[in-house]
mmCIF file with all atom_site columns, C-alpha atoms in Angstrom:
data_model
loop_
_atom_site.group_PDB
_atom_site.id
_atom_site.type_symbol
_atom_site.label_atom_id
_atom_site.label_alt_id
_atom_site.label_comp_id
_atom_site.label_asym_id
_atom_site.label_entity_id
_atom_site.label_seq_id
_atom_site.pdbx_PDB_ins_code
_atom_site.Cartn_x
_atom_site.Cartn_y
_atom_site.Cartn_z
_atom_site.occupancy
_atom_site.B_iso_or_equiv
_atom_site.pdbx_formal_charge
_atom_site.auth_seq_id
_atom_site.auth_comp_id
_atom_site.auth_asym_id
_atom_site.auth_atom_id
_atom_site.pdbx_PDB_model_num
ATOM 1   C CA . UNK A 1 1   ? 55.324 58.632 -197.732 1.00 82.00 ? 1   UNK A CA 1
ATOM 2   C CA . UNK A 1 2   ? 56.896 60.779 -194.749 1.00 86.00 ? 2   UNK A CA 1
ATOM 3   C CA . UNK A 1 3   ? 54.997 60.655 -191.354 1.00 92.00 ? 3   UNK A CA 1
ATOM 4   C CA . UNK A 1 4   ? 53.094 63.072 -189.948 1.00 92.00 ? 4   UNK A CA 1
ATOM 5   C CA . UNK A 1 5   ? 50.187 63.238 -187.527 1.00 92.00 ? 5   UNK A CA 1
ATOM 6   C CA . UNK A 1 6   ? 48.452 66.220 -189.596 1.00 96.00 ? 6   UNK A CA 1
ATOM 7   C CA . UNK A 1 7   ? 44.750 65.061 -190.360 1.00 97.00 ? 7   UNK A CA 1
ATOM 8   C CA . UNK A 1 8   ? 44.200 63.539 -193.359 1.00 98.00 ? 8   UNK A CA 1
ATOM 9   C CA . UNK A 1 9   ? 40.768 63.163 -195.761 1.00 98.00 ? 9   UNK A CA 1
ATOM 10  C CA . UNK A 1 10  ? 40.971 59.928 -197.707 1.00 98.00 ? 10  UNK A CA 1
ATOM 11  C CA . UNK A 1 11  ? 38.026 59.433 -199.770 1.00 98.00 ? 11  UNK A CA 1
ATOM 12  C CA . UNK A 1 12  ? 36.782 56.165 -200.543 1.00 97.00 ? 12  UNK A CA 1
ATOM 13  C CA . UNK A 1 13  ? 36.414 55.545 -204.236 1.00 97.00 ? 13  UNK A CA 1
ATOM 14  C CA . UNK A 1 14  ? 33.473 53.224 -203.445 1.00 95.00 ? 14  UNK A CA 1
ATOM 15  C CA . UNK A 1 15  ? 31.610 56.226 -203.092 1.00 95.00 ? 15  UNK A CA 1
ATOM 16  C CA . UNK A 1 16  ? 32.597 57.443 -206.481 1.00 97.00 ? 16  UNK A CA 1
ATOM 17  C CA . UNK A 1 17  ? 31.595 56.742 -209.923 1.00 97.00 ? 17  UNK A CA 1
ATOM 18  C CA . UNK A 1 18  ? 32.218 53.740 -211.309 1.00 96.00 ? 18  UNK A CA 1
ATOM 19  C CA . UNK A 1 19  ? 32.694 54.335 -214.725 1.00 96.00 ? 19  UNK A CA 1
ATOM 20  C CA . UNK A 1 20  ? 34.752 57.623 -214.391 1.00 97.00 ? 20  UNK A CA 1
ATOM 21  C CA . UNK A 1 21  ? 37.512 56.357 -211.709 1.00 97.00 ? 21  UNK A CA 1
ATOM 22  C CA . UNK A 1 22  ? 40.564 58.053 -213.424 1.00 98.00 ? 22  UNK A CA 1
ATOM 23  C CA . UNK A 1 23  ? 38.839 61.700 -213.169 1.00 98.00 ? 23  UNK A CA 1
ATOM 24  C CA . UNK A 1 24  ? 37.173 60.785 -209.973 1.00 98.00 ? 24  UNK A CA 1
ATOM 25  C CA . UNK A 1 25  ? 40.564 60.122 -208.351 1.00 98.00 ? 25  UNK A CA 1
ATOM 26  C CA . UNK A 1 26  ? 42.269 63.431 -209.919 1.00 98.00 ? 26  UNK A CA 1
ATOM 27  C CA . UNK A 1 27  ? 39.132 65.509 -209.073 1.00 98.00 ? 27  UNK A CA 1
ATOM 28  C CA . UNK A 1 28  ? 39.274 64.514 -205.427 1.00 98.00 ? 28  UNK A CA 1
ATOM 29  C CA . UNK A 1 29  ? 42.895 65.290 -205.089 1.00 98.00 ? 29  UNK A CA 1
ATOM 30  C CA . UNK A 1 30  ? 42.438 68.647 -207.056 1.00 98.00 ? 30  UNK A CA 1
ATOM 31  C CA . UNK A 1 31  ? 39.567 69.337 -204.293 1.00 98.00 ? 31  UNK A CA 1
ATOM 32  C CA . UNK A 1 32  ? 41.845 68.527 -201.286 1.00 98.00 ? 32  UNK A CA 1
ATOM 33  C CA . UNK A 1 33  ? 41.876 64.955 -200.634 1.00 98.00 ? 33  UNK A CA 1
ATOM 34  C CA . UNK A 1 34  ? 45.347 63.634 -199.026 1.00 98.00 ? 34  UNK A CA 1
ATOM 35  C CA . UNK A 1 35  ? 44.739 59.928 -199.867 1.00 98.00 ? 35  UNK A CA 1
ATOM 36  C CA . UNK A 1 36  ? 42.919 57.876 -201.904 1.00 98.00 ? 36  UNK A CA 1
ATOM 37  C CA . UNK A 1 37  ? 41.417 55.260 -200.324 1.00 98.00 ? 37  UNK A CA 1
ATOM 38  C CA . UNK A 1 38  ? 40.144 51.714 -202.475 1.00 98.00 ? 38  UNK A CA 1
ATOM 39  C CA . UNK A 1 39  ? 38.612 49.426 -200.720 1.00 96.00 ? 39  UNK A CA 1
ATOM 40  C CA . UNK A 1 40  ? 39.011 45.638 -202.290 1.00 97.00 ? 40  UNK A CA 1
ATOM 41  C CA . UNK A 1 41  ? 36.138 43.331 -201.163 1.00 97.00 ? 41  UNK A CA 1
ATOM 42  C CA . UNK A 1 42  ? 36.097 39.631 -202.063 1.00 97.00 ? 42  UNK A CA 1
ATOM 43  C CA . UNK A 1 43  ? 32.260 38.137 -201.751 1.00 96.00 ? 43  UNK A CA 1
ATOM 44  C CA . UNK A 1 44  ? 33.909 36.076 -199.131 1.00 95.00 ? 44  UNK A CA 1
ATOM 45  C CA . UNK A 1 45  ? 35.379 37.626 -196.003 1.00 96.00 ? 45  UNK A CA 1
ATOM 46  C CA . UNK A 1 46  ? 32.688 40.797 -196.382 1.00 95.00 ? 46  UNK A CA 1
ATOM 47  C CA . UNK A 1 47  ? 29.265 40.397 -198.406 1.00 92.00 ? 47  UNK A CA 1
ATOM 48  C CA . UNK A 1 48  ? 30.164 42.285 -201.587 1.00 93.00 ? 48  UNK A CA 1
ATOM 49  C CA . UNK A 1 49  ? 32.603 42.375 -204.396 1.00 95.00 ? 49  UNK A CA 1
ATOM 50  C CA . UNK A 1 50  ? 34.490 45.287 -205.532 1.00 95.00 ? 50  UNK A CA 1
ATOM 51  C CA . UNK A 1 51  ? 37.933 45.991 -207.467 1.00 94.00 ? 51  UNK A CA 1
ATOM 52  C CA . UNK A 1 52  ? 41.036 43.898 -207.661 1.00 97.00 ? 52  UNK A CA 1
ATOM 53  C CA . UNK A 1 53  ? 44.804 44.826 -208.783 1.00 98.00 ? 53  UNK A CA 1
ATOM 54  C CA . UNK A 1 54  ? 44.213 45.697 -212.019 1.00 98.00 ? 54  UNK A CA 1
ATOM 55  C CA . UNK A 1 55  ? 41.636 48.084 -210.963 1.00 97.00 ? 55  UNK A CA 1
ATOM 56  C CA . UNK A 1 56  ? 44.320 49.727 -209.028 1.00 98.00 ? 56  UNK A CA 1
ATOM 57  C CA . UNK A 1 57  ? 46.480 49.313 -211.548 1.00 98.00 ? 57  UNK A CA 1
ATOM 58  C CA . UNK A 1 58  ? 44.567 51.356 -213.684 1.00 98.00 ? 58  UNK A CA 1
ATOM 59  C CA . UNK A 1 59  ? 43.770 54.199 -211.515 1.00 98.00 ? 59  UNK A CA 1
ATOM 60  C CA . UNK A 1 60  ? 47.331 54.510 -210.292 1.00 98.00 ? 60  UNK A CA 1
ATOM 61  C CA . UNK A 1 61  ? 48.797 56.890 -212.940 1.00 98.00 ? 61  UNK A CA 1
ATOM 62  C CA . UNK A 1 62  ? 45.579 59.208 -212.139 1.00 98.00 ? 62  UNK A CA 1
ATOM 63  C CA . UNK A 1 63  ? 46.800 59.322 -208.354 1.00 98.00 ? 63  UNK A CA 1
ATOM 64  C CA . UNK A 1 64  ? 49.271 61.867 -207.486 1.00 98.00 ? 64  UNK A CA 1
ATOM 65  C CA . UNK A 1 65  ? 49.622 61.084 -203.709 1.00 97.00 ? 65  UNK A CA 1
ATOM 66  C CA . UNK A 1 66  ? 49.144 57.990 -201.804 1.00 98.00 ? 66  UNK A CA 1
ATOM 67  C CA . UNK A 1 67  ? 47.193 55.322 -202.871 1.00 98.00 ? 67  UNK A CA 1
ATOM 68  C CA . UNK A 1 68  ? 45.848 53.534 -199.345 1.00 98.00 ? 68  UNK A CA 1
ATOM 69  C CA . UNK A 1 69  ? 44.770 49.956 -200.354 1.00 98.00 ? 69  UNK A CA 1
ATOM 70  C CA . UNK A 1 70  ? 42.347 48.371 -198.054 1.00 98.00 ? 70  UNK A CA 1
ATOM 71  C CA . UNK A 1 71  ? 42.329 44.740 -198.407 1.00 98.00 ? 71  UNK A CA 1
ATOM 72  C CA . UNK A 1 72  ? 38.654 43.083 -196.959 1.00 97.00 ? 72  UNK A CA 1
ATOM 73  C CA . UNK A 1 73  ? 39.514 39.746 -198.575 1.00 98.00 ? 73  UNK A CA 1
ATOM 74  C CA . UNK A 1 74  ? 40.740 36.431 -197.100 1.00 97.00 ? 74  UNK A CA 1
ATOM 75  C CA . UNK A 1 75  ? 43.027 34.782 -197.855 1.00 97.00 ? 75  UNK A CA 1
ATOM 76  C CA . UNK A 1 76  ? 45.181 37.644 -198.010 1.00 97.00 ? 76  UNK A CA 1
ATOM 77  C CA . UNK A 1 77  ? 48.778 36.933 -198.671 1.00 97.00 ? 77  UNK A CA 1
ATOM 78  C CA . UNK A 1 78  ? 48.755 35.395 -201.997 1.00 97.00 ? 78  UNK A CA 1
ATOM 79  C CA . UNK A 1 79  ? 46.980 38.844 -203.716 1.00 98.00 ? 79  UNK A CA 1
ATOM 80  C CA . UNK A 1 80  ? 49.716 41.348 -201.499 1.00 98.00 ? 80  UNK A CA 1
ATOM 81  C CA . UNK A 1 81  ? 52.157 41.381 -204.397 1.00 98.00 ? 81  UNK A CA 1
ATOM 82  C CA . UNK A 1 82  ? 49.948 41.765 -207.124 1.00 98.00 ? 82  UNK A CA 1
ATOM 83  C CA . UNK A 1 83  ? 48.285 44.740 -205.089 1.00 98.00 ? 83  UNK A CA 1
ATOM 84  C CA . UNK A 1 84  ? 52.071 46.210 -204.290 1.00 98.00 ? 84  UNK A CA 1
ATOM 85  C CA . UNK A 1 85  ? 52.837 45.754 -207.994 1.00 98.00 ? 85  UNK A CA 1
ATOM 86  C CA . UNK A 1 86  ? 49.845 47.713 -208.770 1.00 98.00 ? 86  UNK A CA 1
ATOM 87  C CA . UNK A 1 87  ? 51.282 50.679 -207.054 1.00 98.00 ? 87  UNK A CA 1
ATOM 88  C CA . UNK A 1 88  ? 49.750 50.571 -203.641 1.00 98.00 ? 88  UNK A CA 1
ATOM 89  C CA . UNK A 1 89  ? 51.846 52.789 -200.941 1.00 98.00 ? 89  UNK A CA 1
ATOM 90  C CA . UNK A 1 90  ? 49.707 51.173 -198.087 1.00 98.00 ? 90  UNK A CA 1
ATOM 91  C CA . UNK A 1 91  ? 48.452 47.904 -198.175 1.00 98.00 ? 91  UNK A CA 1
ATOM 92  C CA . UNK A 1 92  ? 45.609 47.172 -194.987 1.00 98.00 ? 92  UNK A CA 1
ATOM 93  C CA . UNK A 1 93  ? 44.962 43.791 -193.927 1.00 98.00 ? 93  UNK A CA 1
ATOM 94  C CA . UNK A 1 94  ? 42.367 42.503 -191.565 1.00 98.00 ? 94  UNK A CA 1
ATOM 95  C CA . UNK A 1 95  ? 43.549 40.669 -188.280 1.00 98.00 ? 95  UNK A CA 1
ATOM 96  C CA . UNK A 1 96  ? 40.538 38.456 -188.649 1.00 97.00 ? 96  UNK A CA 1
ATOM 97  C CA . UNK A 1 97  ? 41.141 37.222 -192.589 1.00 96.00 ? 97  UNK A CA 1
ATOM 98  C CA . UNK A 1 98  ? 43.668 34.884 -191.603 1.00 93.00 ? 98  UNK A CA 1
ATOM 99  C CA . UNK A 1 99  ? 45.443 33.281 -189.017 1.00 93.00 ? 99  UNK A CA 1
ATOM 100 C CA . UNK A 1 100 ? 49.128 34.470 -189.494 1.00 96.00 ? 100 UNK A CA 1
ATOM 101 C CA . UNK A 1 101 ? 48.634 38.107 -189.663 1.00 97.00 ? 101 UNK A CA 1
ATOM 102 C CA . UNK A 1 102 ? 52.015 38.534 -188.811 1.00 97.00 ? 102 UNK A CA 1
ATOM 103 C CA . UNK A 1 103 ? 53.461 36.852 -191.681 1.00 97.00 ? 103 UNK A CA 1
ATOM 104 C CA . UNK A 1 104 ? 51.057 38.832 -193.637 1.00 98.00 ? 104 UNK A CA 1
ATOM 105 C CA . UNK A 1 105 ? 52.113 42.372 -192.355 1.00 98.00 ? 105 UNK A CA 1
ATOM 106 C CA . UNK A 1 106 ? 55.793 41.127 -193.427 1.00 98.00 ? 106 UNK A CA 1
ATOM 107 C CA . UNK A 1 107 ? 54.745 39.904 -196.720 1.00 98.00 ? 107 UNK A CA 1
ATOM 108 C CA . UNK A 1 108 ? 53.402 43.415 -197.613 1.00 98.00 ? 108 UNK A CA 1
ATOM 109 C CA . UNK A 1 109 ? 56.573 45.242 -195.908 1.00 98.00 ? 109 UNK A CA 1
ATOM 110 C CA . UNK A 1 110 ? 58.765 43.265 -198.166 1.00 98.00 ? 110 UNK A CA 1
ATOM 111 C CA . UNK A 1 111 ? 57.088 43.699 -201.325 1.00 98.00 ? 111 UNK A CA 1
ATOM 112 C CA . UNK A 1 112 ? 57.837 47.446 -200.363 1.00 98.00 ? 112 UNK A CA 1
ATOM 113 C CA . UNK A 1 113 ? 54.499 48.807 -199.312 1.00 98.00 ? 113 UNK A CA 1
ATOM 114 C CA . UNK A 1 114 ? 53.703 50.374 -196.135 1.00 98.00 ? 114 UNK A CA 1
ATOM 115 C CA . UNK A 1 115 ? 52.049 48.017 -193.456 1.00 98.00 ? 115 UNK A CA 1
ATOM 116 C CA . UNK A 1 116 ? 48.120 48.696 -192.173 1.00 98.00 ? 116 UNK A CA 1
ATOM 117 C CA . UNK A 1 117 ? 46.247 46.126 -190.060 1.00 98.00 ? 117 UNK A CA 1
ATOM 118 C CA . UNK A 1 118 ? 42.368 46.264 -189.651 1.00 98.00 ? 118 UNK A CA 1
ATOM 119 C CA . UNK A 1 119 ? 40.143 45.838 -186.755 1.00 98.00 ? 119 UNK A CA 1
ATOM 120 C CA . UNK A 1 120 ? 36.410 45.282 -187.368 1.00 97.00 ? 120 UNK A CA 1
ATOM 121 C CA . UNK A 1 121 ? 34.141 46.859 -184.433 1.00 97.00 ? 121 UNK A CA 1
ATOM 122 C CA . UNK A 1 122 ? 33.726 43.457 -182.541 1.00 96.00 ? 122 UNK A CA 1
ATOM 123 C CA . UNK A 1 123 ? 37.736 43.119 -182.364 1.00 98.00 ? 123 UNK A CA 1
ATOM 124 C CA . UNK A 1 124 ? 39.123 44.470 -179.164 1.00 98.00 ? 124 UNK A CA 1
ATOM 125 C CA . UNK A 1 125 ? 42.427 46.989 -179.788 1.00 98.00 ? 125 UNK A CA 1
ATOM 126 C CA . UNK A 1 126 ? 44.715 44.223 -177.868 1.00 98.00 ? 126 UNK A CA 1
ATOM 127 C CA . UNK A 1 127 ? 44.401 41.679 -180.739 1.00 98.00 ? 127 UNK A CA 1
ATOM 128 C CA . UNK A 1 128 ? 47.019 43.873 -182.648 1.00 98.00 ? 128 UNK A CA 1
ATOM 129 C CA . UNK A 1 129 ? 49.258 44.478 -179.085 1.00 97.00 ? 129 UNK A CA 1
ATOM 130 C CA . UNK A 1 130 ? 52.071 42.229 -180.171 1.00 96.00 ? 130 UNK A CA 1
ATOM 131 C CA . UNK A 1 131 ? 51.972 43.694 -183.780 1.00 97.00 ? 131 UNK A CA 1
ATOM 132 C CA . UNK A 1 132 ? 53.199 47.120 -182.729 1.00 97.00 ? 132 UNK A CA 1
ATOM 133 C CA . UNK A 1 133 ? 56.722 47.144 -184.289 1.00 96.00 ? 133 UNK A CA 1
ATOM 134 C CA . UNK A 1 134 ? 55.164 45.714 -187.594 1.00 97.00 ? 134 UNK A CA 1
ATOM 135 C CA . UNK A 1 135 ? 52.756 48.166 -188.832 1.00 98.00 ? 135 UNK A CA 1
ATOM 136 C CA . UNK A 1 136 ? 52.856 51.398 -190.368 1.00 98.00 ? 136 UNK A CA 1
ATOM 137 C CA . UNK A 1 137 ? 48.760 51.957 -189.809 1.00 98.00 ? 137 UNK A CA 1
ATOM 138 C CA . UNK A 1 138 ? 45.991 51.093 -187.956 1.00 98.00 ? 138 UNK A CA 1
ATOM 139 C CA . UNK A 1 139 ? 42.511 50.986 -189.639 1.00 98.00 ? 139 UNK A CA 1
ATOM 140 C CA . UNK A 1 140 ? 39.505 50.657 -187.155 1.00 98.00 ? 140 UNK A CA 1
ATOM 141 C CA . UNK A 1 141 ? 36.462 50.179 -188.544 1.00 97.00 ? 141 UNK A CA 1
ATOM 142 C CA . UNK A 1 142 ? 33.488 52.104 -187.292 1.00 96.00 ? 142 UNK A CA 1
ATOM 143 C CA . UNK A 1 143 ? 30.546 49.837 -189.616 1.00 95.00 ? 143 UNK A CA 1
ATOM 144 C CA . UNK A 1 144 ? 31.167 46.547 -190.057 1.00 91.00 ? 144 UNK A CA 1
ATOM 145 C CA . UNK A 1 145 ? 32.578 46.119 -193.637 1.00 86.00 ? 145 UNK A CA 1
ATOM 146 C CA . UNK A 1 146 ? 30.963 45.584 -196.724 1.00 79.00 ? 146 UNK A CA 1
ATOM 147 C CA . UNK A 1 147 ? 29.077 48.412 -197.949 1.00 72.00 ? 147 UNK A CA 1
ATOM 148 C CA . UNK A 1 148 ? 29.346 52.357 -197.842 1.00 72.00 ? 148 UNK A CA 1
ATOM 149 C CA . UNK A 1 149 ? 26.803 54.321 -196.241 1.00 71.00 ? 149 UNK A CA 1
ATOM 150 C CA . UNK A 1 150 ? 26.708 52.544 -192.872 1.00 76.00 ? 150 UNK A CA 1
ATOM 151 C CA . UNK A 1 151 ? 25.697 54.424 -189.825 1.00 87.00 ? 151 UNK A CA 1
ATOM 152 C CA . UNK A 1 152 ? 28.737 55.057 -187.922 1.00 93.00 ? 152 UNK A CA 1
ATOM 153 C CA . UNK A 1 153 ? 29.455 52.830 -184.580 1.00 95.00 ? 153 UNK A CA 1
ATOM 154 C CA . UNK A 1 154 ? 30.913 54.488 -181.821 1.00 97.00 ? 154 UNK A CA 1
ATOM 155 C CA . UNK A 1 155 ? 34.635 52.982 -181.463 1.00 97.00 ? 155 UNK A CA 1
ATOM 156 C CA . UNK A 1 156 ? 36.329 55.926 -179.390 1.00 98.00 ? 156 UNK A CA 1
ATOM 157 C CA . UNK A 1 157 ? 37.419 53.732 -176.391 1.00 98.00 ? 157 UNK A CA 1
ATOM 158 C CA . UNK A 1 158 ? 39.240 51.624 -178.886 1.00 98.00 ? 158 UNK A CA 1
ATOM 159 C CA . UNK A 1 159 ? 40.930 54.289 -180.780 1.00 98.00 ? 159 UNK A CA 1
ATOM 160 C CA . UNK A 1 160 ? 42.009 55.688 -176.892 1.00 98.00 ? 160 UNK A CA 1
ATOM 161 C CA . UNK A 1 161 ? 43.543 52.215 -176.375 1.00 98.00 ? 161 UNK A CA 1
ATOM 162 C CA . UNK A 1 162 ? 45.082 52.038 -179.366 1.00 98.00 ? 162 UNK A CA 1
ATOM 163 C CA . UNK A 1 163 ? 46.835 55.555 -179.082 1.00 98.00 ? 163 UNK A CA 1
ATOM 164 C CA . UNK A 1 164 ? 48.118 54.705 -175.480 1.00 97.00 ? 164 UNK A CA 1
ATOM 165 C CA . UNK A 1 165 ? 48.982 51.333 -177.284 1.00 97.00 ? 165 UNK A CA 1
ATOM 166 C CA . UNK A 1 166 ? 51.085 52.739 -180.071 1.00 97.00 ? 166 UNK A CA 1
ATOM 167 C CA . UNK A 1 167 ? 53.457 55.620 -177.673 1.00 96.00 ? 167 UNK A CA 1
ATOM 168 C CA . UNK A 1 168 ? 55.684 57.504 -179.828 1.00 95.00 ? 168 UNK A CA 1
ATOM 169 C CA . UNK A 1 169 ? 55.592 55.165 -182.812 1.00 97.00 ? 169 UNK A CA 1
ATOM 170 C CA . UNK A 1 170 ? 55.116 56.712 -186.212 1.00 98.00 ? 170 UNK A CA 1
ATOM 171 C CA . UNK A 1 171 ? 51.875 54.932 -186.402 1.00 98.00 ? 171 UNK A CA 1
ATOM 172 C CA . UNK A 1 172 ? 48.813 56.079 -188.039 1.00 98.00 ? 172 UNK A CA 1
ATOM 173 C CA . UNK A 1 173 ? 45.324 55.566 -186.921 1.00 98.00 ? 173 UNK A CA 1
ATOM 174 C CA . UNK A 1 174 ? 42.596 55.347 -189.776 1.00 98.00 ? 174 UNK A CA 1
ATOM 175 C CA . UNK A 1 175 ? 38.990 55.764 -189.185 1.00 98.00 ? 175 UNK A CA 1
ATOM 176 C CA . UNK A 1 176 ? 36.723 53.825 -191.776 1.00 96.00 ? 176 UNK A CA 1
ATOM 177 C CA . UNK A 1 177 ? 33.167 54.208 -191.623 1.00 91.00 ? 177 UNK A CA 1
ATOM 178 C CA . UNK A 1 178 ? 30.657 56.921 -190.926 1.00 91.00 ? 178 UNK A CA 1
ATOM 179 C CA . UNK A 1 179 ? 32.926 59.720 -191.196 1.00 96.00 ? 179 UNK A CA 1
ATOM 180 C CA . UNK A 1 180 ? 31.453 62.646 -191.437 1.00 96.00 ? 180 UNK A CA 1
ATOM 181 C CA . UNK A 1 181 ? 31.595 66.572 -189.928 1.00 97.00 ? 181 UNK A CA 1
ATOM 182 C CA . UNK A 1 182 ? 29.734 65.151 -187.197 1.00 96.00 ? 182 UNK A CA 1
ATOM 183 C CA . UNK A 1 183 ? 31.582 62.076 -186.570 1.00 97.00 ? 183 UNK A CA 1
ATOM 184 C CA . UNK A 1 184 ? 34.804 63.216 -187.599 1.00 97.00 ? 184 UNK A CA 1
ATOM 185 C CA . UNK A 1 185 ? 35.552 65.143 -184.076 1.00 98.00 ? 185 UNK A CA 1
ATOM 186 C CA . UNK A 1 186 ? 34.777 62.057 -181.685 1.00 97.00 ? 186 UNK A CA 1
ATOM 187 C CA . UNK A 1 187 ? 37.605 60.076 -183.403 1.00 98.00 ? 187 UNK A CA 1
ATOM 188 C CA . UNK A 1 188 ? 40.398 62.921 -183.903 1.00 98.00 ? 188 UNK A CA 1
ATOM 189 C CA . UNK A 1 189 ? 39.903 63.291 -180.226 1.00 97.00 ? 189 UNK A CA 1
ATOM 190 C CA . UNK A 1 190 ? 40.551 59.823 -179.132 1.00 97.00 ? 190 UNK A CA 1
ATOM 191 C CA . UNK A 1 191 ? 43.556 59.918 -181.579 1.00 97.00 ? 191 UNK A CA 1
ATOM 192 C CA . UNK A 1 192 ? 42.856 59.540 -185.131 1.00 98.00 ? 192 UNK A CA 1
ATOM 193 C CA . UNK A 1 193 ? 44.962 61.180 -187.843 1.00 98.00 ? 193 UNK A CA 1
ATOM 194 C CA . UNK A 1 194 ? 43.543 58.952 -191.331 1.00 98.00 ? 194 UNK A CA 1
ATOM 195 C CA . UNK A 1 195 ? 39.838 59.840 -192.179 1.00 98.00 ? 195 UNK A CA 1
ATOM 196 C CA . UNK A 1 196 ? 38.239 57.625 -194.648 1.00 97.00 ? 196 UNK A CA 1
ATOM 197 C CA . UNK A 1 197 ? 35.103 58.932 -196.504 1.00 96.00 ? 197 UNK A CA 1
ATOM 198 C CA . UNK A 1 198 ? 32.854 57.852 -198.857 1.00 95.00 ? 198 UNK A CA 1
ATOM 199 C CA . UNK A 1 199 ? 29.622 58.876 -199.436 1.00 94.00 ? 199 UNK A CA 1
ATOM 200 C CA . UNK A 1 200 ? 30.133 62.177 -197.142 1.00 96.00 ? 200 UNK A CA 1
ATOM 201 C CA . UNK A 1 201 ? 33.113 62.991 -199.511 1.00 98.00 ? 201 UNK A CA 1
ATOM 202 C CA . UNK A 1 202 ? 31.346 62.296 -202.929 1.00 97.00 ? 202 UNK A CA 1
ATOM 203 C CA . UNK A 1 203 ? 27.526 63.576 -202.124 1.00 97.00 ? 203 UNK A CA 1
ATOM 204 C CA . UNK A 1 204 ? 26.089 66.468 -204.477 1.00 97.00 ? 204 UNK A CA 1
ATOM 205 C CA . UNK A 1 205 ? 29.130 66.322 -207.093 1.00 97.00 ? 205 UNK A CA 1
ATOM 206 C CA . UNK A 1 206 ? 30.469 64.955 -209.804 1.00 97.00 ? 206 UNK A CA 1
ATOM 207 C CA . UNK A 1 207 ? 33.575 65.026 -212.110 1.00 96.00 ? 207 UNK A CA 1
ATOM 208 C CA . UNK A 1 208 ? 31.745 67.991 -214.001 1.00 96.00 ? 208 UNK A CA 1
ATOM 209 C CA . UNK A 1 209 ? 30.853 69.253 -210.719 1.00 96.00 ? 209 UNK A CA 1
ATOM 210 C CA . UNK A 1 210 ? 33.666 68.822 -208.143 1.00 97.00 ? 210 UNK A CA 1
ATOM 211 C CA . UNK A 1 211 ? 33.255 71.819 -206.000 1.00 98.00 ? 211 UNK A CA 1
ATOM 212 C CA . UNK A 1 212 ? 31.135 69.194 -204.219 1.00 98.00 ? 212 UNK A CA 1
ATOM 213 C CA . UNK A 1 213 ? 33.842 67.447 -203.143 1.00 98.00 ? 213 UNK A CA 1
ATOM 214 C CA . UNK A 1 214 ? 36.065 70.417 -201.901 1.00 98.00 ? 214 UNK A CA 1
ATOM 215 C CA . UNK A 1 215 ? 33.296 71.844 -199.802 1.00 98.00 ? 215 UNK A CA 1
ATOM 216 C CA . UNK A 1 216 ? 32.573 68.219 -198.460 1.00 98.00 ? 216 UNK A CA 1
ATOM 217 C CA . UNK A 1 217 ? 36.236 67.578 -197.864 1.00 98.00 ? 217 UNK A CA 1
ATOM 218 C CA . UNK A 1 218 ? 36.605 71.169 -196.428 1.00 98.00 ? 218 UNK A CA 1
ATOM 219 C CA . UNK A 1 219 ? 33.538 70.484 -193.832 1.00 98.00 ? 219 UNK A CA 1
ATOM 220 C CA . UNK A 1 220 ? 35.319 67.075 -192.740 1.00 98.00 ? 220 UNK A CA 1
ATOM 221 C CA . UNK A 1 221 ? 38.797 68.574 -192.131 1.00 98.00 ? 221 UNK A CA 1
ATOM 222 C CA . UNK A 1 222 ? 37.234 72.004 -190.256 1.00 97.00 ? 222 UNK A CA 1
ATOM 223 C CA . UNK A 1 223 ? 35.233 69.744 -187.733 1.00 97.00 ? 223 UNK A CA 1
ATOM 224 C CA . UNK A 1 224 ? 38.238 67.569 -187.292 1.00 97.00 ? 224 UNK A CA 1
ATOM 225 C CA . UNK A 1 225 ? 40.547 70.227 -187.074 1.00 95.00 ? 225 UNK A CA 1
ATOM 226 C CA . UNK A 1 226 ? 38.326 72.198 -184.392 1.00 89.00 ? 226 UNK A CA 1
ATOM 227 C CA . UNK A 1 227 ? 39.224 70.022 -181.644 1.00 79.00 ? 227 UNK A CA 1
ATOM 228 C CA . UNK A 1 228 ? 42.553 70.982 -181.606 1.00 69.00 ? 228 UNK A CA 1
ATOM 229 C CA . UNK A 1 229 ? 41.719 74.787 -181.217 1.00 61.00 ? 229 UNK A CA 1
#
């Protein structure tokens, strides 16, 4: 998994057909997805329950590119190895999920995955100031985590602050929540390069009619890349 700052679209399978995950992953990649984003929720840290390591392991053979696993769970540390063994390329933990995020990030890298740290809307950029040399990705939540389809919360000031803190380090800024063609340019202009989108990618399509996925992905990408032209 090499580093570059090209825009990456990472559809969240939270918005996919749960009965057809393998085919859904293949469909979005065939239609232009760069990463596949897996939202793991525990009903404790966030008010929803989704997938575990077994689901990640089941879809891994169907994902040719990067499997980006976002752990919205607490505690995190006991599960890092299981998700790494399930094939996660990136494992992201929330800075709010436990008292020792430094240890969690060490565990993620020690398990062979890229380490991400996520920030809820109410958490300032400064919460990760001492972690810059331990992370490969910073995920800025632009909704309160727990459910798909929520309205975008403007976090552009936080994104700009993080971009300045990162400097020339090879760290991605990922945006998760309410990303669509109208919000993508705002976050990219502020410094983001990985855009997670759920309903904005999967709306109007299906495994049997995947062209809509491609149209939706292209619309987000073109809107995002338009800020550079």
